[in-house]
Coordinates of N, CA, C and O in Angstrom, one line a residue:
X628 N -0.2 20.0 16.8 CA 0.1 19.1 15.7 C 0.1 17.7 16.2 O 0.7 17.4 17.2
X629 N -0.5 16.8 15.5 CA -0.5 15.4 15.9 C 0.9 14.8 15.9 O 1.7 15.2 15.2
X630 N 1.1 13.8 16.8 CA 2.4 13.1 16.8 C 2.5 12.2 15.6 O 1.5 11.9 14.9
X631 N 3.7 11.7 15.4 CA 3.9 10.7 14.3 C 3.0 9.5 14.4 O 2.6 8.9 13.4
X632 N 2.6 9.1 15.6 CA 1.8 7.9 15.8 C 0.4 8.1 15.2 O -0.1 7.1 14.6
X633 N -0.2 9.2 15.2 CA -1.5 9.5 14.6 C -1.4 9.2 13.1 O -2.2 8.5 12.5
X634 N -0.3 9.7 12.4 CA -0.1 9.5 11.0 C 0.2 8.1 10.7 O -0.2 7.6 9.6
X635 N 0.9 7.4 11.5 CA 1.2 6.0 11.3 C -0.1 5.2 11.3 O -0.3 4.3 10.4
X636 N -1.0 5.4 12.3 CA -2.2 4.7 12.4 C -3.1 5.0 11.2 O -3.8 4.2 10.7
X637 N -3.1 6.3 10.8 CA -4.0 6.7 9.6 C -3.5 5.9 8.4 O -4.3 5.4 7.6
X638 N -2.1 5.9 8.2 CA -1.6 5.2 7.0 C -1.9 3.7 7.1 O -2.2 3.1 6.1
X639 N -1.8 3.1 8.3 CA -2.1 1.7 8.5 C -3.5 1.4 8.1 O -3.8 0.4 7.4
X640 N -4.4 2.3 8.5 CA -5.9 2.1 8.2 C -6.1 2.1 6.7 O -6.8 1.3 6.1
X641 N -5.4 3.1 6.0 CA -5.6 3.2 4.6 C -5.0 2.0 3.9 O -5.6 1.4 2.9
X642 N -3.8 1.5 4.3 CA -3.2 0.3 3.7 C -4.0 -0.9 3.9 O -4.3 -1.7 3.0
X643 N -4.5 -1.1 5.1 CA -5.3 -2.3 5.4 C -6.7 -2.2 4.7 O -7.2 -3.2 4.1
X644 N -7.2 -1.0 4.6 CA -8.5 -0.8 3.8 C -8.2 -1.1 2.3 O -9.1 -1.7 1.6
X645 N -7.1 -0.7 1.8 CA -6.7 -0.9 0.4 C -6.6 -2.4 0.2 O -7.0 -2.9 -0.9
X646 N -6.0 -3.2 1.1 CA -5.9 -4.6 1.0 C -7.3 -5.2 0.9 O -7.6 -6.1 0.1
X647 N -8.2 -4.8 1.7 CA -9.6 -5.2 1.7 C -10.3 -4.9 0.4 O -11.0 -5.8 -0.2
X648 N -10.1 -3.7 -0.1 CA -10.6 -3.3 -1.4 C -10.1 -4.1 -2.5 O -10.8 -4.5 -3.5
X649 N -8.8 -4.5 -2.4 CA -8.1 -5.3 -3.4 C -8.8 -6.6 -3.5 O -9.1 -7.1 -4.6
X650 N -9.2 -7.2 -2.4 CA -9.8 -8.5 -2.4 C -11.3 -8.4 -2.8 O -11.7 -9.2 -3.7
X651 N -12.0 -7.5 -2.2 CA -13.5 -7.4 -2.5 C -13.8 -6.9 -3.8 O -14.6 -7.4 -4.6
X652 N -13.2 -5.7 -4.2 CA -13.5 -5.1 -5.4 C -12.6 -5.6 -6.6 O -13.1 -5.8 -7.7
X653 N -11.4 -5.8 -6.3 CA -10.5 -6.2 -7.4 C -10.6 -7.6 -7.8 O -10.4 -8.0 -9.0
X654 N -11.0 -8.5 -6.9 CA -11.2 -9.9 -7.3 C -12.2 -10.1 -8.4 O -11.8 -10.6 -9.5
X655 N -13.4 -9.6 -8.3 CA -14.4 -9.7 -9.4 C -14.0 -8.9 -10.7 O -14.3 -9.3 -11.8
X656 N -13.3 -7.8 -10.5 CA -12.9 -6.9 -11.6 C -11.7 -7.5 -12.4 O -11.7 -7.3 -13.6
X657 N -10.7 -8.0 -11.7 CA -9.5 -8.4 -12.4 C -9.2 -9.9 -12.2 O -8.8 -10.6 -13.2
X658 N -9.2 -10.4 -11.0 CA -8.7 -11.8 -10.7 C -9.7 -12.8 -11.4 O -9.2 -13.7 -12.1
X659 N -10.9 -12.7 -11.1 CA -11.9 -13.7 -11.7 C -11.9 -13.7 -13.2 O -11.9 -14.8 -13.8
X660 N -11.9 -12.6 -13.9 CA -11.9 -12.6 -15.3 C -10.6 -13.2 -15.9 O -10.6 -13.9 -16.9
X661 N -9.5 -13.0 -15.2 CA -8.2 -13.6 -15.6 C -8.3 -15.1 -15.5 O -7.8 -15.8 -16.4
X662 N -8.9 -15.6 -14.5 CA -9.0 -17.0 -14.3 C -10.0 -17.6 -15.3 O -9.9 -18.8 -15.7
X663 N -11.0 -16.8 -15.8 CA -11.9 -17.3 -16.8 C -11.4 -17.2 -18.2 O -12.1 -17.6 -19.1
X664 N -10.2 -16.6 -18.4 CA -9.7 -16.3 -19.7 C -9.1 -17.6 -20.3 O -9.0 -18.6 -19.7
X665 N -8.5 -17.4 -21.5 CA -7.9 -18.5 -22.2 C -6.4 -18.7 -21.9 O -5.8 -19.5 -22.5
X666 N -6.0 -18.0 -20.8 CA -4.6 -18.2 -20.4 C -4.4 -19.7 -20.0 O -5.3 -20.3 -19.6
X667 N -3.1 -20.1 -20.2 CA -2.8 -21.5 -19.8 C -2.9 -21.6 -18.3 O -2.9 -20.6 -17.5
X668 N -3.0 -22.9 -17.8 CA -3.1 -23.1 -16.4 C -1.9 -22.6 -15.6 O -2.0 -22.0 -14.5
X669 N -0.7 -22.6 -16.3 CA 0.5 -22.1 -15.7 C 0.4 -20.6 -15.5 O 0.7 -20.1 -14.4
X670 N -0.1 -19.9 -16.5 CA -0.2 -18.4 -16.4 C -1.3 -18.1 -15.4 O -1.1 -17.1 -14.7
X671 N -2.4 -18.8 -15.3 CA -3.4 -18.5 -14.3 C -2.9 -18.7 -12.9 O -3.2 -18.0 -12.0
X672 N -2.1 -19.8 -12.7 CA -1.5 -20.0 -11.4 C -0.5 -18.9 -11.0 O -0.5 -18.4 -9.9
X673 N 0.3 -18.4 -12.0 CA 1.2 -17.3 -11.7 C 0.4 -16.0 -11.5 O 0.8 -15.3 -10.5
X674 N -0.6 -15.8 -12.2 CA -1.4 -14.6 -12.0 C -2.0 -14.6 -10.6 O -2.0 -13.6 -9.9
X675 N -2.6 -15.8 -10.2 CA -3.2 -15.9 -8.9 C -2.1 -15.7 -7.8 O -2.4 -15.0 -6.8
X676 N -0.9 -16.2 -8.0 CA 0.1 -16.0 -7.0 C 0.5 -14.6 -6.8 O 0.6 -14.0 -5.7
X677 N 0.6 -13.9 -8.0 CA 1.0 -12.5 -8.0 C -0.2 -11.6 -7.4 O 0.0 -10.7 -6.6
X678 N -1.4 -12.0 -7.7 CA -2.6 -11.3 -7.2 C -2.6 -11.4 -5.7 O -2.7 -10.3 -5.0
X679 N -2.4 -12.6 -5.1 CA -2.4 -12.7 -3.7 C -1.2 -12.2 -3.0 O -1.2 -11.7 -1.8
X680 N -0.1 -12.1 -3.8 CA 1.1 -11.5 -3.2 C 0.9 -10.0 -3.0 O 1.3 -9.4 -2.0
X681 N 0.2 -9.4 -3.9 CA -0.1 -7.9 -3.7 C -1.0 -7.7 -2.5 O -0.8 -6.8 -1.7
X682 N -2.0 -8.6 -2.3 CA -2.8 -8.5 -1.1 C -2.0 -8.6 0.1 O -2.1 -7.9 1.1
X683 N -1.1 -9.6 0.1 CA -0.2 -9.8 1.3 C 0.7 -8.6 1.5 O 0.8 -8.1 2.7
X684 N 1.2 -8.0 0.4 CA 2.1 -6.8 0.6 C 1.3 -5.7 1.2 O 1.8 -4.9 2.1
X685 N 0.1 -5.5 0.7 CA -0.7 -4.4 1.3 C -1.0 -4.6 2.7 O -1.0 -3.7 3.6
X686 N -1.4 -5.8 3.1 CA -1.7 -6.1 4.5 C -0.5 -6.0 5.4 O -0.5 -5.4 6.5
X687 N 0.6 -6.6 4.9 CA 1.9 -6.5 5.7 C 2.3 -5.0 5.9 O 2.8 -4.6 6.9
X688 N 2.2 -4.3 4.8 CA 2.5 -2.8 4.8 C 1.7 -2.1 5.9 O 2.2 -1.4 6.7
X689 N 0.4 -2.5 6.0 CA -0.5 -1.9 7.0 C -0.1 -2.3 8.4 O -0.1 -1.5 9.4
X690 N 0.3 -3.6 8.6 CA 0.8 -4.1 9.9 C 2.1 -3.4 10.3 O 2.2 -3.1 11.5
X691 N 3.0 -3.2 9.4 CA 4.2 -2.5 9.7 C 3.9 -1.1 10.2 O 4.5 -0.6 11.1
X692 N 3.0 -0.4 9.5 CA 2.7 1.0 9.8 C 2.0 1.0 11.2 O 2.2 1.9 12.0
X693 N 1.1 0.1 11.4 CA 0.4 0.0 12.7 C 1.5 -0.2 13.8 O 1.4 0.4 14.9
X694 N 2.4 -1.2 13.6 CA 3.5 -1.4 14.6 C 4.3 -0.2 14.8 O 4.7 0.1 16.0
X695 N 4.6 0.6 13.7 CA 5.4 1.8 13.9 C 4.6 2.8 14.7 O 5.2 3.5 15.5
X696 N 3.3 2.8 14.6 CA 2.5 3.7 15.4 C 2.4 3.3 16.9 O 2.1 4.1 17.8
X697 N 2.7 2.1 17.2 CA 2.6 1.6 18.6 C 3.8 1.9 19.4 O 3.8 1.7 20.6
X698 N 4.8 2.4 18.8 CA 6.1 2.7 19.5 C 6.1 4.1 20.0 O 5.4 5.0 19.4
X699 N 6.9 4.4 21.0 CA 6.9 5.8 21.5 C 8.0 6.6 20.7 O 8.0 7.8 20.7
X700 N 9.0 5.9 20.1 CA 10.0 6.6 19.3 C 9.8 6.2 17.9 O 9.7 5.0 17.6
X701 N 9.9 7.1 17.0 CA 9.7 6.9 15.6 C 10.8 6.0 15.0 O 12.0 6.1 15.3
X702 N 10.4 5.0 14.2 CA 11.3 4.1 13.6 C 11.4 4.6 12.1 O 10.6 4.2 11.3
X703 N 12.4 5.4 11.8 CA 12.6 6.0 10.5 C 12.8 5.0 9.4 O 12.4 5.1 8.3
X704 N 13.5 3.9 9.8 CA 13.8 2.8 8.8 C 12.5 2.2 8.3 O 12.2 2.0 7.1
X705 N 11.6 1.8 9.2 CA 10.3 1.2 8.9 C 9.5 2.2 8.0 O 8.9 1.8 7.0
X706 N 9.5 3.5 8.4 CA 8.7 4.4 7.7 C 9.3 4.7 6.3 O 8.6 4.8 5.3
X707 N 10.6 4.7 6.2 CA 11.3 4.9 4.9 C 11.0 3.7 4.0 O 10.7 3.9 2.8
X708 N 11.0 2.5 4.5 CA 10.8 1.3 3.7 C 9.3 1.3 3.2 O 9.1 1.0 2.0
X709 N 8.4 1.6 4.1 CA 7.0 1.6 3.7 C 6.7 2.7 2.7 O 5.9 2.6 1.8
X710 N 7.4 3.8 2.9 CA 7.2 4.9 1.9 C 7.8 4.5 0.6 O 7.1 4.8 -0.5
X711 N 8.9 3.9 0.5 CA 9.5 3.4 -0.8 C 8.6 2.4 -1.4 O 8.4 2.5 -2.7
X712 N 8.0 1.5 -0.7 CA 7.1 0.5 -1.3 C 5.9 1.1 -1.9 O 5.5 0.8 -3.0
X713 N 5.3 2.0 -1.2 CA 4.1 2.7 -1.7 C 4.4 3.6 -2.8 O 3.6 3.8 -3.8
X714 N 5.5 4.3 -2.8 CA 5.9 5.2 -3.9 C 6.2 4.3 -5.2 O 5.7 4.7 -6.3
X715 N 6.8 3.2 -5.0 CA 7.0 2.3 -6.1 C 5.7 1.8 -6.8 O 5.5 1.8 -8.0
X716 N 4.7 1.4 -5.9 CA 3.4 1.0 -6.4 C 2.8 2.2 -7.2 O 2.2 2.0 -8.3
X717 N 2.8 3.4 -6.6 CA 2.2 4.5 -7.2 C 2.8 4.8 -8.6 O 2.1 5.1 -9.6
X718 N 4.2 4.8 -8.6 CA 4.9 5.1 -9.9 C 4.5 4.1 -10.9 O 4.4 4.4 -12.1
X719 N 4.4 2.8 -10.6 CA 4.1 1.8 -11.5 C 2.7 2.0 -12.2 O 2.5 1.9 -13.4
X720 N 1.7 2.4 -11.4 CA 0.4 2.7 -11.9 C 0.4 3.9 -12.8 O -0.3 3.9 -13.8
X721 N 1.1 4.9 -12.4 CA 1.3 6.1 -13.3 C 2.0 5.7 -14.6 O 1.5 6.1 -15.7
X722 N 3.1 5.0 -14.5 CA 3.9 4.7 -15.7 C 3.1 3.8 -16.6 O 3.1 4.1 -17.9
X723 N 2.5 2.8 -16.1 CA 1.7 1.9 -17.0 C 0.5 2.6 -17.6 O 0.0 2.3 -18.7
X724 N -0.1 3.4 -16.8 CA -1.3 4.2 -17.3 C -0.9 5.0 -18.5 O -1.6 5.1 -19.5
X725 N 0.2 5.7 -18.3 CA 0.7 6.6 -19.4 C 1.2 5.8 -20.6 O 0.9 6.1 -21.7
X726 N 2.1 4.8 -20.3 CA 2.7 4.0 -21.4 C 1.7 3.2 -22.2 O 1.8 3.1 -23.4
X727 N 0.8 2.5 -21.5 CA -0.1 1.6 -22.2 C -1.5 2.1 -22.5 O -2.2 1.6 -23.4
X728 N -1.9 3.1 -21.7 CA -3.3 3.6 -21.9 C -3.4 5.0 -22.3 O -4.4 5.6 -22.6
X729 N -2.2 5.7 -22.2 CA -2.2 7.1 -22.7 C -2.6 8.2 -21.7 O -2.6 9.3 -22.0
X730 N -3.0 7.7 -20.5 CA -3.3 8.7 -19.4 C -3.3 8.0 -18.1 O -3.1 6.8 -18.0
X731 N -3.5 8.8 -17.0 CA -3.4 8.3 -15.7 C -4.8 8.1 -15.0 O -4.9 7.8 -13.9
X732 N -5.8 8.3 -15.8 CA -7.2 8.3 -15.2 C -7.8 6.9 -15.3 O -8.9 6.7 -14.7
X733 N -7.2 6.0 -16.0 CA -7.8 4.6 -16.1 C -7.3 3.7 -15.0 O -8.0 2.7 -14.6
X734 N -6.1 4.0 -14.4 CA -5.6 3.2 -13.3 C -5.4 4.2 -12.2 O -4.3 4.6 -11.9
X735 N -6.4 4.4 -11.4 CA -6.4 5.4 -10.4 C -5.8 4.9 -9.1 O -5.8 5.6 -8.1
X736 N -5.3 3.7 -9.0 CA -4.7 3.1 -7.8 C -3.6 4.0 -7.3 O -3.3 4.0 -6.1
X737 N -2.9 4.7 -8.2 CA -1.8 5.6 -7.8 C -2.3 6.7 -6.8 O -1.5 7.1 -6.0
X738 N -3.6 7.0 -6.8 CA -4.1 8.0 -5.9 C -4.0 7.5 -4.4 O -3.6 8.2 -3.5
X739 N -4.4 6.2 -4.3 CA -4.3 5.6 -2.9 C -2.8 5.6 -2.5 O -2.5 5.9 -1.3
X740 N -1.9 5.1 -3.4 CA -0.5 5.0 -3.0 C 0.1 6.4 -2.7 O 0.9 6.6 -1.8
X741 N -0.3 7.4 -3.5 CA 0.1 8.7 -3.2 C -0.3 9.3 -1.9 O 0.4 9.9 -1.2
X742 N -1.6 9.0 -1.6 CA -2.1 9.3 -0.3 C -1.4 8.7 0.9 O -1.1 9.3 1.9
X743 N -1.1 7.4 0.7 CA -0.3 6.7 1.7 C 1.1 7.3 1.9 O 1.6 7.5 3.0
X744 N 1.7 7.7 0.7 CA 3.0 8.3 0.8 C 2.9 9.6 1.6 O 3.8 9.9 2.4
X745 N 1.9 10.4 1.4 CA 1.7 11.6 2.1 C 1.5 11.4 3.6 O 2.1 12.1 4.4
X746 N 0.7 10.4 4.0 CA 0.5 10.1 5.4 C 1.8 9.6 6.0 O 2.2 10.0 7.2
X747 N 2.6 8.8 5.3 CA 3.9 8.4 5.9 C 4.9 9.5 6.0 O 5.6 9.6 7.0
X748 N 4.9 10.4 5.0 CA 5.7 11.6 5.1 C 5.3 12.5 6.3 O 6.2 13.0 6.9
X749 N 4.1 12.6 6.5 CA 3.6 13.3 7.7 C 4.1 12.7 9.0 O 4.5 13.3 9.9
X750 N 4.1 11.3 9.0 CA 4.6 10.6 10.2 C 6.0 10.9 10.4 O 6.5 11.0 11.5
X751 N 6.8 10.9 9.3 CA 8.2 11.2 9.4 C 8.5 12.6 9.8 O 9.6 12.8 10.5
X752 N 7.7 13.5 9.5 CA 7.9 14.9 9.8 C 7.3 15.4 11.2 O 7.8 16.4 11.7
X753 N 6.3 14.7 11.7 CA 5.6 15.1 12.9 C 6.5 14.9 14.1 O 7.4 14.0 14.1
X754 N 6.2 15.6 15.2 CA 7.0 15.4 16.4 C 6.7 14.1 17.1 O 5.6 13.5 16.8
X755 N 7.6 13.6 17.8 CA 7.4 12.3 18.5 C 6.3 12.5 19.6 O 5.3 11.9 19.5
X756 N 6.6 13.3 20.5 CA 5.5 13.7 21.5 C 4.8 12.5 22.1 O 4.9 11.4 21.7
X757 N 4.0 12.8 23.1 CA 3.1 11.9 23.7 C 3.8 10.7 24.4 O 3.2 9.6 24.6
X758 N 5.0 10.9 24.8 CA 5.8 9.8 25.4 C 5.3 9.5 26.9 O 4.8 10.5 27.5
X759 N 5.3 8.3 27.3 CA 4.8 8.0 28.7 C 5.7 8.7 29.7 O 6.9 8.9 29.5
X760 N 5.1 8.9 30.9 CA 5.8 9.5 32.0 C 6.8 8.5 32.6 O 6.5 7.3 32.6
X761 N 8.0 8.9 33.0 CA 9.0 8.0 33.6 C 8.5 7.6 35.0 O 7.8 8.3 35.7
X762 N 8.8 6.4 35.3 CA 8.5 5.9 36.6 C 7.7 4.8 36.7 O 7.2 4.1 37.3

């Protein structure tokens, strides 16, 4: 069975990849149309700040997970906090999909966050192992 470090690095890769997808794919699909809309300049500025905040959260989440994987002893607090962040994101997409769109198939971002939660849970459950030799 892989050590917790493998699962941390896998989760970090998914989170950093999601940040990249957010910028490359989400920008043209969501951010640019919002900026071209009739919203006021204040709303556009707020939307842009929130948009880039999400990108930052995804990237920082990935960096925390990568840092957790670089340690020899599992940091349960870092893993629990990143698990909570990703679970919250996933629940928000499910809840708004159901409440405003009537299903969960139009906002599939919850699948990525659910996958991240699964990888982090595996990191929390996996053996530490692979520690360096003393001396």
